[in-house]
Short mmCIF file of C-alpha atoms in Angstrom, two decimals:
data_model
loop_
_atom_site.label_atom_id
_atom_site.label_comp_id
_atom_site.label_asym_id
_atom_site.label_seq_id
_atom_site.Cartn_x
_atom_site.Cartn_y
_atom_site.Cartn_z
CA GLY A 1 7.04 5.57 -0.47
CA GLU A 2 4.63 6.85 -3.06
CA ASN A 3 3.72 10.54 -3.17
CA VAL A 4 0.71 11.78 -5.14
CA GLU A 5 0.20 15.47 -5.92
CA GLN A 6 -3.22 16.62 -7.15
CA HIS A 7 -4.13 19.96 -8.76
CA PRO A 8 -6.07 22.14 -8.60
CA SER A 9 -7.51 21.99 -5.10
CA THR A 10 -10.63 23.83 -6.29
CA LEU A 11 -12.07 24.04 -9.79
CA SER A 12 -15.05 26.16 -10.72
CA VAL A 13 -16.66 25.79 -14.17
CA GLN A 14 -19.87 26.70 -15.96
CA GLU A 15 -22.31 23.98 -16.88
CA GLY A 16 -21.34 22.51 -20.24
CA ASP A 17 -17.65 23.34 -19.92
CA SER A 18 -14.92 20.73 -19.59
CA ALA A 19 -13.00 20.08 -16.38
CA VAL A 20 -9.51 18.64 -16.05
CA ILE A 21 -7.88 17.46 -12.84
CA LYS A 22 -4.23 16.44 -12.83
CA CYS A 23 -2.19 14.16 -10.59
CA THR A 24 1.49 13.29 -10.50
CA TYR A 25 3.06 10.33 -8.75
CA SER A 26 6.58 9.51 -7.69
CA ASP A 27 6.87 5.71 -7.63
CA SER A 28 7.56 4.34 -11.10
CA ALA A 29 6.41 0.90 -9.90
CA SER A 30 2.83 2.13 -9.42
CA ASN A 31 0.62 0.41 -11.93
CA TYR A 32 -2.96 1.23 -11.04
CA PHE A 33 -4.59 4.67 -10.97
CA PRO A 34 -8.21 4.99 -9.80
CA TRP A 35 -10.35 8.11 -9.52
CA TYR A 36 -13.00 8.57 -6.86
CA LYS A 37 -15.94 10.95 -6.59
CA GLN A 38 -17.15 11.98 -3.17
CA GLU A 39 -20.44 13.82 -2.88
CA LEU A 40 -21.11 15.86 0.21
CA GLY A 41 -21.59 13.65 3.25
CA LYS A 42 -21.10 10.41 1.35
CA ARG A 43 -18.36 7.89 0.80
CA PRO A 44 -15.85 8.15 -2.05
CA GLN A 45 -16.92 5.99 -4.96
CA LEU A 46 -14.82 4.68 -7.82
CA ILE A 47 -15.76 6.36 -11.10
CA ILE A 48 -12.98 5.27 -13.44
CA ASP A 49 -9.56 3.66 -13.28
CA ILE A 50 -6.62 2.97 -15.54
CA ARG A 51 -3.80 0.48 -15.44
CA SER A 52 -0.26 1.15 -16.53
CA ASN A 53 -0.50 -0.82 -19.75
CA VAL A 54 -3.11 1.60 -21.12
CA GLY A 55 -2.72 5.25 -22.10
CA GLU A 56 -6.35 6.36 -22.12
CA LYS A 57 -9.74 5.11 -21.02
CA LYS A 58 -13.18 6.62 -21.58
CA ASP A 59 -16.57 6.08 -20.03
CA GLN A 60 -19.22 8.38 -21.49
CA ARG A 61 -18.35 11.93 -20.36
CA ILE A 62 -15.39 10.84 -18.25
CA ALA A 63 -11.91 9.96 -19.47
CA VAL A 64 -8.58 9.32 -17.83
CA THR A 65 -5.18 9.64 -19.49
CA LEU A 66 -1.88 8.28 -18.24
CA ASN A 67 1.65 9.35 -19.14
CA LYS A 68 3.99 6.80 -17.56
CA THR A 69 7.14 8.55 -18.71
CA ALA A 70 6.18 11.81 -17.05
CA LYS A 71 4.41 10.00 -14.19
CA HIS A 72 1.20 11.91 -14.39
CA PHE A 73 -2.43 11.09 -15.04
CA SER A 74 -5.48 13.25 -15.54
CA LEU A 75 -9.25 13.09 -15.23
CA HIS A 76 -11.27 14.77 -17.97
CA ILE A 77 -14.97 15.51 -17.61
CA THR A 78 -16.76 16.89 -20.67
CA GLU A 79 -20.11 18.66 -20.83
CA THR A 80 -20.15 19.16 -17.08
CA GLN A 81 -23.45 19.12 -15.22
CA PRO A 82 -24.36 20.44 -11.75
CA GLU A 83 -24.50 16.86 -10.47
CA ASP A 84 -20.79 16.54 -11.26
CA SER A 85 -20.13 18.91 -8.36
CA ALA A 86 -18.18 16.91 -5.77
CA VAL A 87 -14.70 16.27 -4.44
CA TYR A 88 -12.57 14.10 -6.71
CA PHE A 89 -9.62 12.06 -5.47
CA CYS A 90 -6.91 10.41 -7.52
CA ALA A 91 -4.83 7.53 -6.22
CA ALA A 92 -1.84 5.44 -7.21
CA SER A 93 -1.02 1.93 -6.11
CA ARG A 94 1.02 -1.16 -6.76
CA GLY A 95 -0.07 -4.75 -6.40
CA GLY A 96 0.14 -7.05 -3.40
CA SER A 97 -0.19 -5.49 0.02
CA TYR A 98 0.92 -1.99 -0.98
CA ILE A 99 -1.39 0.69 0.31
CA PRO A 100 -3.00 2.99 -2.29
CA THR A 101 -1.81 6.59 -1.96
CA PHE A 102 -4.44 9.30 -2.43
CA GLY A 103 -4.12 12.85 -3.66
CA ARG A 104 -5.48 15.62 -1.48
CA GLY A 105 -8.65 16.04 -3.51
CA THR A 106 -10.16 18.58 -5.91
CA SER A 107 -13.42 20.31 -5.15
CA LEU A 108 -15.26 20.67 -8.47
CA ILE A 109 -18.08 23.21 -8.59
CA VAL A 110 -20.30 23.29 -11.66
CA HIS A 111 -22.40 26.45 -11.90
CA PRO A 112 -25.77 26.12 -13.66
CA SER B 1 -20.58 -9.73 -4.77
CA GLN B 2 -18.52 -8.02 -2.11
CA THR B 3 -20.06 -5.55 0.31
CA ILE B 4 -18.77 -3.50 3.19
CA HIS B 5 -20.78 -2.19 6.10
CA GLN B 6 -19.84 0.05 8.97
CA TRP B 7 -21.76 1.36 11.93
CA PRO B 8 -22.97 3.41 13.57
CA ALA B 9 -23.63 5.96 10.83
CA THR B 10 -23.76 8.91 13.20
CA LEU B 11 -22.81 9.45 16.80
CA VAL B 12 -22.33 12.32 19.21
CA GLN B 13 -20.02 11.57 22.10
CA PRO B 14 -18.78 13.67 25.03
CA VAL B 15 -15.09 14.38 25.49
CA GLY B 16 -13.46 11.59 27.48
CA SER B 17 -15.97 8.93 26.52
CA PRO B 18 -15.03 5.68 24.73
CA LEU B 19 -15.57 4.94 21.05
CA SER B 20 -16.18 1.82 19.05
CA LEU B 21 -16.80 1.80 15.31
CA GLU B 22 -17.27 -1.53 13.59
CA CYS B 23 -16.79 -2.59 10.00
CA THR B 24 -17.46 -5.90 8.27
CA VAL B 25 -16.76 -7.07 4.75
CA GLU B 26 -18.75 -9.80 3.02
CA GLY B 27 -18.13 -11.82 -0.09
CA THR B 28 -14.33 -11.93 0.05
CA SER B 29 -11.62 -13.48 2.16
CA ASN B 30 -8.33 -12.17 3.50
CA PRO B 31 -8.92 -8.56 2.46
CA ASN B 32 -6.68 -5.65 3.36
CA LEU B 33 -8.68 -3.42 5.69
CA TYR B 34 -8.29 0.29 6.38
CA TRP B 35 -9.59 3.05 8.61
CA TYR B 36 -9.51 6.60 7.20
CA ARG B 37 -10.58 9.88 8.73
CA GLN B 38 -11.74 13.05 7.02
CA ALA B 39 -11.91 16.34 8.84
CA ALA B 40 -14.47 18.73 7.36
CA GLY B 41 -13.54 19.65 3.79
CA ARG B 42 -10.21 17.84 3.97
CA GLY B 43 -8.55 14.85 2.38
CA LEU B 44 -8.36 11.20 3.37
CA GLN B 45 -6.08 10.55 6.32
CA LEU B 46 -5.07 6.91 6.72
CA LEU B 47 -5.25 5.89 10.37
CA PHE B 48 -4.76 2.12 10.41
CA TYR B 49 -4.45 -0.76 8.02
CA SER B 50 -4.44 -4.51 8.44
CA VAL B 51 -3.26 -7.30 6.17
CA GLY B 52 -4.54 -10.12 8.37
CA ILE B 53 -6.13 -11.15 11.65
CA GLY B 54 -4.39 -9.48 14.57
CA GLN B 55 -2.04 -7.55 12.25
CA ILE B 56 -2.49 -3.81 12.66
CA SER B 57 -0.26 -1.01 11.40
CA SER B 58 -0.71 2.56 12.58
CA GLU B 59 0.02 5.48 10.30
CA VAL B 60 -0.57 8.32 12.73
CA PRO B 61 0.14 8.33 16.48
CA GLN B 62 -3.05 9.22 18.34
CA ASN B 63 -5.43 8.11 21.02
CA LEU B 64 -7.21 5.73 18.67
CA SER B 65 -6.59 2.02 18.26
CA ALA B 66 -7.74 -0.66 15.86
CA SER B 67 -8.31 -4.38 16.10
CA ARG B 68 -9.07 -7.18 13.69
CA PRO B 69 -10.54 -10.06 15.67
CA GLN B 70 -11.81 -11.89 12.58
CA ASP B 71 -10.78 -11.99 8.94
CA ARG B 72 -13.53 -9.66 7.75
CA GLN B 73 -14.07 -7.53 10.85
CA PHE B 74 -12.24 -4.32 11.66
CA ILE B 75 -12.87 -2.22 14.75
CA LEU B 76 -11.78 1.33 15.57
CA SER B 77 -11.68 2.24 19.25
CA SER B 78 -10.75 4.91 21.70
CA LYS B 79 -10.69 4.84 25.47
CA LYS B 80 -11.07 8.62 25.82
CA LEU B 81 -12.21 10.82 22.96
CA LEU B 82 -10.78 14.27 22.28
CA LEU B 83 -12.51 17.16 20.53
CA SER B 84 -10.02 16.74 17.68
CA ASP B 85 -11.30 13.22 17.05
CA SER B 86 -14.44 14.65 15.42
CA GLY B 87 -14.73 13.81 11.73
CA PHE B 88 -15.98 11.42 9.11
CA TYR B 89 -14.55 7.92 9.57
CA LEU B 90 -14.37 5.56 6.64
CA CYS B 91 -13.63 1.86 6.68
CA ALA B 92 -12.30 0.44 3.42
CA TRP B 93 -11.05 -2.78 1.92
CA THR B 94 -9.01 -4.02 -0.99
CA SER B 95 -8.36 -7.47 -2.29
CA ILE B 96 -4.76 -8.57 -2.36
CA GLY B 97 -4.03 -8.71 -6.05
CA GLY B 98 -1.02 -8.57 -8.25
CA ARG B 99 -2.18 -5.77 -10.51
CA GLY B 100 -2.96 -2.99 -8.12
CA ASN B 101 -5.69 -2.64 -5.55
CA THR B 102 -9.13 -1.16 -6.01
CA ILE B 103 -10.18 0.29 -2.68
CA TYR B 104 -13.85 0.24 -1.66
CA PHE B 105 -15.23 2.39 1.11
CA GLY B 106 -17.96 1.79 3.65
CA GLU B 107 -20.80 4.24 4.10
CA GLY B 108 -18.89 6.22 6.71
CA SER B 109 -19.50 7.20 10.32
CA TRP B 110 -19.94 10.80 11.39
CA LEU B 111 -18.43 11.38 14.82
CA THR B 112 -18.99 14.61 16.72
CA VAL B 113 -17.18 14.97 20.01
CA VAL B 114 -18.75 17.58 22.25
#
């Protein structure tokens, strides 16, 4: 089955800095890679996703890049703000009834 | 639009008591349904998933069980809770699509076993 590794487990940055979280996956048939943000005590919510036919996607301060050859994808947050502090999860999945596989999460702390 | 609801939001239960968490999805049909658990500060542990009515697959052996009596209803149960069952329980759903599945989570249920 699919295996997703996520690094780092904790990331501490100063407000205004950039943050990068990286994930690798094992199943070359995976074709969909979402990222979720989970604030303390709340549910994970989708913030951005990318499909395997695209190399990069941006949404304001958030971007995701995908390298299919190397089987890794990354979340980039620019100009970080204290409200970006949360746990971020990556995931990889295939179509049909395959279950999405999540990384173990990265706790991002943005210091004012 | 599709929505997912789960309840109760919070509960405190004594060791050995039963548990029932309920989840419903609206605005879609034949979804894949999931139950996840998060221990404090930890990742998402998949407990059960279902691809159809009465079809339940268990990922982790435990004293919990799941049922899907209707297409858009998913229930997590236990006959006797353990202290280790405490955590944040999340119901989730995905549509069955050919290009990868976006998973959507319910609001979550905080369970404290005392």
